[in-house]
CSV table of C-alpha atoms and ligand atoms in Angstrom, one decimal:
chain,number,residue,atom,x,y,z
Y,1,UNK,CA,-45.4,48.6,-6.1
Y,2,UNK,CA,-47.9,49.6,-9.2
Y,3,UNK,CA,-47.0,49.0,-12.6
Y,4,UNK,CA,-48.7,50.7,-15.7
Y,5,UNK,CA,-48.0,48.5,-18.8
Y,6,UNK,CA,-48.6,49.1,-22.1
Y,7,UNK,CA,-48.5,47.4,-25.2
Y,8,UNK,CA,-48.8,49.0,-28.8
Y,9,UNK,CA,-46.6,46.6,-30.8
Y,10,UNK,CA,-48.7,45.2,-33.3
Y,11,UNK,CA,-52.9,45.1,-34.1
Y,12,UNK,CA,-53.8,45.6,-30.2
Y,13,UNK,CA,-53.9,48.6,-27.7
Y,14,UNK,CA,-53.6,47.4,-24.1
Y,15,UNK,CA,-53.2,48.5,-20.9
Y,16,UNK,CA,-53.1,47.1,-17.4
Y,17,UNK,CA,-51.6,47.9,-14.2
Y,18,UNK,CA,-50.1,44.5,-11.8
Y,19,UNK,CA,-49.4,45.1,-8.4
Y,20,UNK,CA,-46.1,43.2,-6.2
Y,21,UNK,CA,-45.0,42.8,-2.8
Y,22,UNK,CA,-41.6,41.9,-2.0
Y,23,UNK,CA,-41.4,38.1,-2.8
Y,24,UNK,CA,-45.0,37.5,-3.8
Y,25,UNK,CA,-46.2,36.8,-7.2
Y,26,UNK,CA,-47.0,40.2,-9.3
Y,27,UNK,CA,-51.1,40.0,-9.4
Y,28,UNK,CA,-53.0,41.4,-12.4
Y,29,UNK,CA,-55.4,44.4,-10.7
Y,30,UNK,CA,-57.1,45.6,-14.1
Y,31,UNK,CA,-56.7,45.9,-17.4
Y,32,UNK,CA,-58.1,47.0,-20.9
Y,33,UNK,CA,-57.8,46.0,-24.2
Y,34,UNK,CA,-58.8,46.7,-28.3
Y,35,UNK,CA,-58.9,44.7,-30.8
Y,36,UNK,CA,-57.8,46.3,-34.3
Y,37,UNK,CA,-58.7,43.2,-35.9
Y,38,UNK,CA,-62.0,44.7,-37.7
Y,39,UNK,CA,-60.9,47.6,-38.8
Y,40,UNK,CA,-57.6,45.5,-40.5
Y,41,UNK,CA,-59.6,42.8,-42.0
Y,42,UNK,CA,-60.5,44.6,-45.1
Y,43,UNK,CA,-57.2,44.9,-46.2
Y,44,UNK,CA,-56.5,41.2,-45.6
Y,45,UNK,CA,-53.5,42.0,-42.8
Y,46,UNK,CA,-52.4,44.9,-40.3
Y,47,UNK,CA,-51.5,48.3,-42.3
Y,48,UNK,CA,-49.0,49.8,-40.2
Y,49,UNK,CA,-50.6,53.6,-40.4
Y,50,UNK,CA,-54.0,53.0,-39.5
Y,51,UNK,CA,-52.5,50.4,-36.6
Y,52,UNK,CA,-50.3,53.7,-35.4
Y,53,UNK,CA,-53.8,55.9,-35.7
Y,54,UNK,CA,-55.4,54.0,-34.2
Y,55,UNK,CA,-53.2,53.0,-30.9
Y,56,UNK,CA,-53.4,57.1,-30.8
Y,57,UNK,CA,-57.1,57.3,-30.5
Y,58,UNK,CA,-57.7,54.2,-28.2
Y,59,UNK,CA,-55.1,54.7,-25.5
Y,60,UNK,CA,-55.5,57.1,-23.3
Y,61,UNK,CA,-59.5,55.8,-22.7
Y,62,UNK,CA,-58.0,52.2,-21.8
Y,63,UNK,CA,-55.4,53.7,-19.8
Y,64,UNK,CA,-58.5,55.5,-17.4
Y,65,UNK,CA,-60.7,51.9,-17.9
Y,66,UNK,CA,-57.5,49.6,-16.4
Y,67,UNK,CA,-56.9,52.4,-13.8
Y,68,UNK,CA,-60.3,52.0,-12.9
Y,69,UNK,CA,-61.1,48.8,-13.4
Y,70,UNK,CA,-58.0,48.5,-10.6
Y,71,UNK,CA,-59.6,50.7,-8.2
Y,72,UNK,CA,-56.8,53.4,-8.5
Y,73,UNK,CA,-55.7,57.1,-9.7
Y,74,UNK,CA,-53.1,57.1,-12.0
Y,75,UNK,CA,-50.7,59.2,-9.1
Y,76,UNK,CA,-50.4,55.3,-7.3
Y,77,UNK,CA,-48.5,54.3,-10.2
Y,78,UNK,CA,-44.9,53.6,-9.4
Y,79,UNK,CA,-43.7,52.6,-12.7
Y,80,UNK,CA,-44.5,53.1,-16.4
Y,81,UNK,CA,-43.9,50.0,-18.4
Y,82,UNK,CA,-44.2,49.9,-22.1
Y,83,UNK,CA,-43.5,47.3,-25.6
Y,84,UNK,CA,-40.3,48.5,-27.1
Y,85,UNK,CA,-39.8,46.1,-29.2
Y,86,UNK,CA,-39.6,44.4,-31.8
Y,87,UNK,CA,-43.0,45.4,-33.9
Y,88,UNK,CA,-44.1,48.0,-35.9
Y,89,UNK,CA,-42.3,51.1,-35.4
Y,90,UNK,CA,-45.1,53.9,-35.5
Y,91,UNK,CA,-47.0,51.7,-33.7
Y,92,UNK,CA,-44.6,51.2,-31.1
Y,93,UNK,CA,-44.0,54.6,-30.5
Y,94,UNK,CA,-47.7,55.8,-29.8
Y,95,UNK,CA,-47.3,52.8,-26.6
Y,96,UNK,CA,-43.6,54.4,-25.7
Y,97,UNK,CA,-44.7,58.4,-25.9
Y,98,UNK,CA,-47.3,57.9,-24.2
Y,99,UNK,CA,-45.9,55.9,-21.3
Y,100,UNK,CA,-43.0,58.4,-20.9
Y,101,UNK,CA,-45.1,61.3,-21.8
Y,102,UNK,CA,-47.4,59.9,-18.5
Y,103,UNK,CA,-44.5,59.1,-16.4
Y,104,UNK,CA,-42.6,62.6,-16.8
Y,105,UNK,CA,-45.7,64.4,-16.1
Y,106,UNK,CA,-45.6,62.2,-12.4
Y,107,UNK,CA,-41.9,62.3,-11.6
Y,108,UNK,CA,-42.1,58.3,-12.1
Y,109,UNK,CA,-39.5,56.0,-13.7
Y,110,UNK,CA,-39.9,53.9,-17.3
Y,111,UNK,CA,-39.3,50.5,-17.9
Y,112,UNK,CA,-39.0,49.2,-21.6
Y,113,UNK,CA,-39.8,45.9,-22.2
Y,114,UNK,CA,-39.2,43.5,-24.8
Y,115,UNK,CA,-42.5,41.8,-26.4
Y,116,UNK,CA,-41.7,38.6,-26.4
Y,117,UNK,CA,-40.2,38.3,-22.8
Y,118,UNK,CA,-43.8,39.5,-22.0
Y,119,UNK,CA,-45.6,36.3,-24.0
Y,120,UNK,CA,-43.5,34.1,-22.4
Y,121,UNK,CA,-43.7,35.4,-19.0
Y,122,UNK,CA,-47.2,35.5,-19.5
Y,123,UNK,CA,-48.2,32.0,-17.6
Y,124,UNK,CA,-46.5,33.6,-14.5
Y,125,UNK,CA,-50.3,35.4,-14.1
Y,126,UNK,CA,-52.4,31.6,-14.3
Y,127,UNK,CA,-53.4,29.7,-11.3
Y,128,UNK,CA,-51.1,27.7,-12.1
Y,129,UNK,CA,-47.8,29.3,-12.9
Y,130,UNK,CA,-44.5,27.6,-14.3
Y,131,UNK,CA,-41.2,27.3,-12.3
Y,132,UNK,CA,-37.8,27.7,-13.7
Y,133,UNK,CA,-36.1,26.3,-15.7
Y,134,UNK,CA,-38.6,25.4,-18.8
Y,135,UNK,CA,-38.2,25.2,-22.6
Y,136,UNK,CA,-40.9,28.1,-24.2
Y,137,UNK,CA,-42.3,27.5,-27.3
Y,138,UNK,CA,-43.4,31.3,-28.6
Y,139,UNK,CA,-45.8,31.0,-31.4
Y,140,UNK,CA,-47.3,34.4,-32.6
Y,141,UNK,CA,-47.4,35.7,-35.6
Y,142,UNK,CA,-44.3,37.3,-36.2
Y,143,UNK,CA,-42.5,34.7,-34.4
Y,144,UNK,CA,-41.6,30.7,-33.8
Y,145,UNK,CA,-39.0,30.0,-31.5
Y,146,UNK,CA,-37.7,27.5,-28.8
Y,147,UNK,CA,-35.8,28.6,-26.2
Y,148,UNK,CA,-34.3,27.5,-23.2
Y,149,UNK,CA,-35.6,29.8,-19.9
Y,150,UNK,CA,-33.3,29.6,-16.9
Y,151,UNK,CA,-34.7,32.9,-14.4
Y,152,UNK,CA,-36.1,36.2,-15.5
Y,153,UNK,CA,-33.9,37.5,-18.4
Y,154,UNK,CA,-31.9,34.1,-18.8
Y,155,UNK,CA,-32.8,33.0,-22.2
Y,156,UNK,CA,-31.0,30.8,-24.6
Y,157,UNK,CA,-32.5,30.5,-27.9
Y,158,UNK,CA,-32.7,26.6,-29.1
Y,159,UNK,CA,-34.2,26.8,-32.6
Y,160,UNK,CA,-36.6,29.0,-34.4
Y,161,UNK,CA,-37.9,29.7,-38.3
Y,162,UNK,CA,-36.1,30.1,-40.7
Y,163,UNK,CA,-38.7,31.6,-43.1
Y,164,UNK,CA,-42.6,31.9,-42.3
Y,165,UNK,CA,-43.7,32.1,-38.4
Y,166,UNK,CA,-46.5,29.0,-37.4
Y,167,UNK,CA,-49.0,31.7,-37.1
Y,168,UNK,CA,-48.1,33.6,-40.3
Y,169,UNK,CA,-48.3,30.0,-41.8
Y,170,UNK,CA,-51.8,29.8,-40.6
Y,171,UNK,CA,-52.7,33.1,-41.8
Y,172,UNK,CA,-51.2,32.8,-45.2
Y,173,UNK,CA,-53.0,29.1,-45.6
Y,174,UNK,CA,-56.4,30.7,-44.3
Y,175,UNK,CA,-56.2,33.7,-47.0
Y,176,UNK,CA,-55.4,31.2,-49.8
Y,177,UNK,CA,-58.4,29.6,-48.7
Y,178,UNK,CA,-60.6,32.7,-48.8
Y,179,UNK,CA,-60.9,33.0,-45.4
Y,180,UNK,CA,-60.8,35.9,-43.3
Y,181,UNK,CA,-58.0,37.9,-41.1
Y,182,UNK,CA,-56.7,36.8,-38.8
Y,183,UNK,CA,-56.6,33.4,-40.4
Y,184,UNK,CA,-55.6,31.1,-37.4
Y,185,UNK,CA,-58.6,30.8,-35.5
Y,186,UNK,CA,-60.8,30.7,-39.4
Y,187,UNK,CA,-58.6,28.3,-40.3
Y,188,UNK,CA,-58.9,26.2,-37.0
Y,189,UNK,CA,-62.8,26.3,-37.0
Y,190,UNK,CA,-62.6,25.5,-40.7
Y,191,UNK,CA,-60.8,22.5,-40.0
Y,192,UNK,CA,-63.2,21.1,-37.5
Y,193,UNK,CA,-65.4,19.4,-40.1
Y,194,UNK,CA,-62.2,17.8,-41.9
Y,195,UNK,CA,-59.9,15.3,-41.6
Y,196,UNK,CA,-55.7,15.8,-41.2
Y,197,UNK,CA,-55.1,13.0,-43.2
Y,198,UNK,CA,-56.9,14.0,-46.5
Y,199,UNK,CA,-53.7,16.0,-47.8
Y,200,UNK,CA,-50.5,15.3,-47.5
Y,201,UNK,CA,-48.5,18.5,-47.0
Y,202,UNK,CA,-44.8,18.8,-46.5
Y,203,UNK,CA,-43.8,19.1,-43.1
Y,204,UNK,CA,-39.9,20.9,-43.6
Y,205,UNK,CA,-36.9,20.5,-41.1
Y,206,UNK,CA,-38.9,17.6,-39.0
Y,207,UNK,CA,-36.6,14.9,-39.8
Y,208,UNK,CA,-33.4,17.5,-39.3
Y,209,UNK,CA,-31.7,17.3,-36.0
Y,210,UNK,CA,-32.0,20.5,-35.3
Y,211,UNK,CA,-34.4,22.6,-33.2
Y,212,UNK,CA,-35.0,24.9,-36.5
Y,213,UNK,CA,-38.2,25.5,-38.4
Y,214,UNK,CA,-39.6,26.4,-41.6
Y,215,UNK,CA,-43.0,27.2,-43.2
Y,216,UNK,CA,-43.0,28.8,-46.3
Y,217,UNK,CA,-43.2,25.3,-48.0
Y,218,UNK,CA,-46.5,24.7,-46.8
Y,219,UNK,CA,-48.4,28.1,-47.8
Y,220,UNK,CA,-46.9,26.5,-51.6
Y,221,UNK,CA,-48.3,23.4,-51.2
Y,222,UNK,CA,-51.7,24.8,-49.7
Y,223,UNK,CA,-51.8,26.8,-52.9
Y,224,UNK,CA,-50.8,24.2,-55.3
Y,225,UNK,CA,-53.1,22.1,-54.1
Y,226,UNK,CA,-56.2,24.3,-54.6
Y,227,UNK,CA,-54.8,24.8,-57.8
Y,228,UNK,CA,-55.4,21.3,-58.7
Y,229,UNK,CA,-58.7,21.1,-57.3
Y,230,UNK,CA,-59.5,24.0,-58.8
Y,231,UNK,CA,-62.8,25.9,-58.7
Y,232,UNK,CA,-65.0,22.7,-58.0
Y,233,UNK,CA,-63.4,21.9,-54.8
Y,234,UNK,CA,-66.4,21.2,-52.6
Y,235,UNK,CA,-66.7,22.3,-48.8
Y,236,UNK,CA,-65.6,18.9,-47.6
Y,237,UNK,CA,-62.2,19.4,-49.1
Y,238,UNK,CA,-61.9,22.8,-48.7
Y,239,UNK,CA,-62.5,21.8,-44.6
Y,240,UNK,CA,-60.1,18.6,-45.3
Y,241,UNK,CA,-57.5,21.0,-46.6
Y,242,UNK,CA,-57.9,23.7,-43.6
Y,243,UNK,CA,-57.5,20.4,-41.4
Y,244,UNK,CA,-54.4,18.8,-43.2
Y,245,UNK,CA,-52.7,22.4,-43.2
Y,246,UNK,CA,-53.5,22.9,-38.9
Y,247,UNK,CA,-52.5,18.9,-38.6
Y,248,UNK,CA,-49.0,20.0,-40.5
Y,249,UNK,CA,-48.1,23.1,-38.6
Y,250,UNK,CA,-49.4,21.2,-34.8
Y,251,UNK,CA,-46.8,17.8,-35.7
Y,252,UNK,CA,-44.0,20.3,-36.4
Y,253,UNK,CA,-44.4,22.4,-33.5
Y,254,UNK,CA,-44.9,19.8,-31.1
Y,255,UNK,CA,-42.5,17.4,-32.4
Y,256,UNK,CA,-39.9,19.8,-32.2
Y,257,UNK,CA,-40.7,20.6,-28.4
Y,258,UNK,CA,-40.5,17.3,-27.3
Y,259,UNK,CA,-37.4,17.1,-28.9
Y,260,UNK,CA,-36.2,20.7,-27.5
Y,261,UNK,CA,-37.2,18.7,-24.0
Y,262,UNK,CA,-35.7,15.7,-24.4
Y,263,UNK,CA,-32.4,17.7,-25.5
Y,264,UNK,CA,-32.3,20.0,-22.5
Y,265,UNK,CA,-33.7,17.0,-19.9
Y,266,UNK,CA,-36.3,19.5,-18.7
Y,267,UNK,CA,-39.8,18.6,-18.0
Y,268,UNK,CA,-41.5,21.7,-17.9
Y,269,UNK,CA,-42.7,23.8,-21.1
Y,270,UNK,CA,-44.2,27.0,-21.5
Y,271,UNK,CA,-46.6,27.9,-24.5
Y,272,UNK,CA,-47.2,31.2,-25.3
Y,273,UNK,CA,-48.2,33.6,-28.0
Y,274,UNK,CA,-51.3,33.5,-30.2
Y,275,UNK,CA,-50.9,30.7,-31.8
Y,276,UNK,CA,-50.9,29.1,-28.1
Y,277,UNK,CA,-54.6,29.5,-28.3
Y,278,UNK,CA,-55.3,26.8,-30.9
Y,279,UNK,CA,-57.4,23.8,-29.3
Y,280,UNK,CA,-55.5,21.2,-31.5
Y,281,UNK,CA,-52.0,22.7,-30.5
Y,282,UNK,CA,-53.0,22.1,-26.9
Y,283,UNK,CA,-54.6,18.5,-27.1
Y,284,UNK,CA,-51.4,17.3,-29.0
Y,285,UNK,CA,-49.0,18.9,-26.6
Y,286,UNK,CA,-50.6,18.2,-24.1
Y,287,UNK,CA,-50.8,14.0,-24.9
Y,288,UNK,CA,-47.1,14.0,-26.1
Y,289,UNK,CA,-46.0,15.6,-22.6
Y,290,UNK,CA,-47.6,13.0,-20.4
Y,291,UNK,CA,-46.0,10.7,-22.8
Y,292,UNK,CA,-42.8,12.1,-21.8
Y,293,UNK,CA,-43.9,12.5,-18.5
Y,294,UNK,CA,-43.7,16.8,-18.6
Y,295,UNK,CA,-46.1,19.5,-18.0
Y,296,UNK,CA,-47.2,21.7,-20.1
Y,297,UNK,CA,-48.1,25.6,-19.2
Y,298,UNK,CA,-49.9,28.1,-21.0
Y,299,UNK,CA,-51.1,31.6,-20.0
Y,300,UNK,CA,-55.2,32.4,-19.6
Y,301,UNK,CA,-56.5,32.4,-22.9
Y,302,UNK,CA,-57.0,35.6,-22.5
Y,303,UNK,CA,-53.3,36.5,-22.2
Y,304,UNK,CA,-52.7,34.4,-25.2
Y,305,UNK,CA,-52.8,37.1,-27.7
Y,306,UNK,CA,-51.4,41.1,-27.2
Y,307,UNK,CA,-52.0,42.3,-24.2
Y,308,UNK,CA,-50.9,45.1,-21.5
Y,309,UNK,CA,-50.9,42.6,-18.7
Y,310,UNK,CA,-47.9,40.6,-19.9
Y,311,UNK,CA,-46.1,43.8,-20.2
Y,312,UNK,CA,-46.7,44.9,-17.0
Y,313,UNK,CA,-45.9,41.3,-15.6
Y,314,UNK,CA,-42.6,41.0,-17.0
Y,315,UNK,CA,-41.7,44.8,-16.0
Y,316,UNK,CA,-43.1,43.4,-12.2
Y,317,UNK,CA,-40.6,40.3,-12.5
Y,318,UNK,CA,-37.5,42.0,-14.1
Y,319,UNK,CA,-37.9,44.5,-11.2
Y,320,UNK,CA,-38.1,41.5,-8.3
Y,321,UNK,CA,-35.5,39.9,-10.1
Y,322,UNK,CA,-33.1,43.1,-10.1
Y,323,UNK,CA,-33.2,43.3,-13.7
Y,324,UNK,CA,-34.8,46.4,-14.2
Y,325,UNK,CA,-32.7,49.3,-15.5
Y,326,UNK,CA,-35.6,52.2,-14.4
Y,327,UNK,CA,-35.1,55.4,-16.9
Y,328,UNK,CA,-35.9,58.8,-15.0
Y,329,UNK,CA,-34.8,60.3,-17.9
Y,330,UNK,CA,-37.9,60.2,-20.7
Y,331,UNK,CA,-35.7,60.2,-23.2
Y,332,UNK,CA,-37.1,57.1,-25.3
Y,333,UNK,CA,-36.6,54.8,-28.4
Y,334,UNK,CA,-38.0,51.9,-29.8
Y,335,UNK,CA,-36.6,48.8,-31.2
Y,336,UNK,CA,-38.5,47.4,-34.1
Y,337,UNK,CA,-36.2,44.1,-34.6
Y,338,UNK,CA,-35.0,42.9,-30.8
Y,339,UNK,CA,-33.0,39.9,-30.5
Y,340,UNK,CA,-35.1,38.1,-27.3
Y,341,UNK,CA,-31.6,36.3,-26.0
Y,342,UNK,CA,-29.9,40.0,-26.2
Y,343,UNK,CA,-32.2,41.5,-24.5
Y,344,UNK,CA,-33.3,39.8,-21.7
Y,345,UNK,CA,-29.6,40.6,-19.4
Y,346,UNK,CA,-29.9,44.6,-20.5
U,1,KG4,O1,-49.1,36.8,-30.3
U,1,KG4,P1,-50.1,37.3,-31.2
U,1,KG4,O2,-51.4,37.8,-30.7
U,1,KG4,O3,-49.5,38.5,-32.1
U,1,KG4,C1,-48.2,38.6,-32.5
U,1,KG4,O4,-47.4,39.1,-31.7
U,1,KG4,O5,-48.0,38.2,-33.6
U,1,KG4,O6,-50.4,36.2,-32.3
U,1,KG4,C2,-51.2,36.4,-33.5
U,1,KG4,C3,-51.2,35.1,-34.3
U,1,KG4,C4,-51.9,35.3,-35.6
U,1,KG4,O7,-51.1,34.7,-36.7
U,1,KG4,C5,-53.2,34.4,-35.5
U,1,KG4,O8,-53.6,33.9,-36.7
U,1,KG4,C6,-52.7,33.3,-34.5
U,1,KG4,O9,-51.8,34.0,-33.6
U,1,KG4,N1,-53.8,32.7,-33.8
U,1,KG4,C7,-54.1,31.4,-34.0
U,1,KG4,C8,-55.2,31.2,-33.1
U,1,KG4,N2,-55.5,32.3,-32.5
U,1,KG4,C9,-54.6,33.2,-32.9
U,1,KG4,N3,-53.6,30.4,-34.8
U,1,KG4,C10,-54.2,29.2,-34.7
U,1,KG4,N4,-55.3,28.9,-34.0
U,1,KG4,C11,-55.8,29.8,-33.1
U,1,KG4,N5,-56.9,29.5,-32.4
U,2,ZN,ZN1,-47.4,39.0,-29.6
């Protein structure tokens, strides 16, 4: 079976079509991407308009690049996949019309998929892919959760933020510091020439026994303490501060996953979303679970961010799984805010 997925929640466009046998492991046969990142930078964050234009003008080009890139015509596709949610309404839609648009023109069924499901699915695609049960840690930059992952579309949700998302909290911090958009991987390379210890910055909700978090405190204490060093702060503590700030939000997240494992007495845990991609996020997590004796999984780094594979994926294992409720009707609607836990038994 051929899956077309796409995925138009947010800053990227991108397509990909993954292939399944009856029990076999969905493979990725091609897929295209873009980047709005550029074109959003200017304006310090995504602007929802452009990000809907744009989707418009980019997608039907990758659709024909991850077709051929997978050595097929778009009449071998079984299934049109697509992001319904949660993101950016306008810019959910261009990814929905166009997958329905595509599949009532071939007399083929729709499948709408929930983002998040499709970061945390993602790893399924690595050499090395997770079993079930595991406790994902989703880190984007919308979102910061914990949740307990039983099969396809069992999720329990542990914990997640109460405020600010880890990657917002990165981005935020990065913009205080002048730095450009997105601000997690600025920020990150920023920090490389600075120590973690140089600040102290408030680390909320680590002490509570819960699985909770909450960022918004640290942006404040970012900003109060460039405040204070005010326009002579030199490089070195500019770097220190970009340091102390990734140091803060890395303790936090991984604390609270070792915790979320110790809690549920699994050993496995899943890392995805973009934040997944920062090189101090891994090292720590990776150290604390051999301390505990658990293994850590992320997705390729190039499924870390957005991307049409992880849609495609998770429309693959929800249909293996018997989870997939196929629309031949076209009839289509998006859902902006999308509770993961409800969706994943519709
Ligand atoms: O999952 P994603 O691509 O999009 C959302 O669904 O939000 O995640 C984007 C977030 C942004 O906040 C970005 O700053 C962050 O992931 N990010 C990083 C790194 N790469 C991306 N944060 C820290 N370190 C990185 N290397
Ligand atoms: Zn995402």
């Amino acid at each position: 079976m051929n899956i077309l997925g796409f995925e138009s929640s947010c800053d990227e466009t991108g397509v990909a079509v993954v292939s399944f046998d009856a029990g076999e492991m969905p493979r990725l046969l091609g897929q295209a991407l873009h980047s709005q990142v550029q074109m959003h930078e200017a304006y310090g964050g995504v602007v929802p308009e452009l990000a809907s234009r744009d989707h418009v003008r980019r997608v039907l080009p990758l659709t024909e690049a991850a077709l051929a890139e997978a050595g097929l015509h778009v009449r071998d596709i079984d299934l049109v996949a697509f992001t319904r949610g949660p993101g950016l309404a306008g810019a959910l839609l261009v990814g929905a019309g166009v997958a329905c648009g595509l599949a009532a023109a071939l007399c083929r069924p729709t499948l709408g998929i929930h983002h998040l499901e499709g970061h945390l699915l993602s790893p399924f695609l690595s050499a090395d892919p997770p079993q079930f049960p595991f406790v994902a840690l989703l880190v984007s930059g919308g979102h910061t959760q914990l949740m307990r992952v039983d099969a396809v579309g069992r999720y329990e949700l542990l914990g997640e933020t109460i405020d600010d998302a880890a990657g917002e909290a990165f981005d935020k911090s990065a913009k205080l510091l002048g730095l450009g958009y997105p601000g997690g991987p600025a920020l990150a390379r920023l920090a490389e020439s600075g120590s973690g210890n140089a600040f102290e910055l408030p680390r909320p909700l680590l002490h509570q026994p819960n699985l909770d978090f909450s960022f918004a405190g640290l942006k404040t204490a970012v900003m109060t303490t460039l405040k204070r060093l005010g326009a002579e702060a030199t490089p070195e503590q500019r770097a220190d501060l970009a340091a102390s700030t990734q140091a803060a939000i890395v303790e936090v997240l991984v604390r609270k996953s070792m915790r979320a494992l110790r809690e549920t007495g699994l050993r496995r845990l899943v890392v995805a979303g973009g934040v997944g991609a920062n090189a101090m996020l891994r090292s720590e997590l990776g150290a604390a679970c051999t301390r505990l004796g658990a293994k850590v999984h992320y997705p390729e780094l190039h499924l870390c961010t957005d991307n049409g594979a992880m849609i495609a994926l998770a429309a693959a294992m929800r249909c293996q799984a018997g989870l997939a409720v196929l629309s031949n009707e076209h009839r289509f609607s998006v859902r902006p805010r999308w509770d993961l836990a409800e969706a994943g038994q519709s």
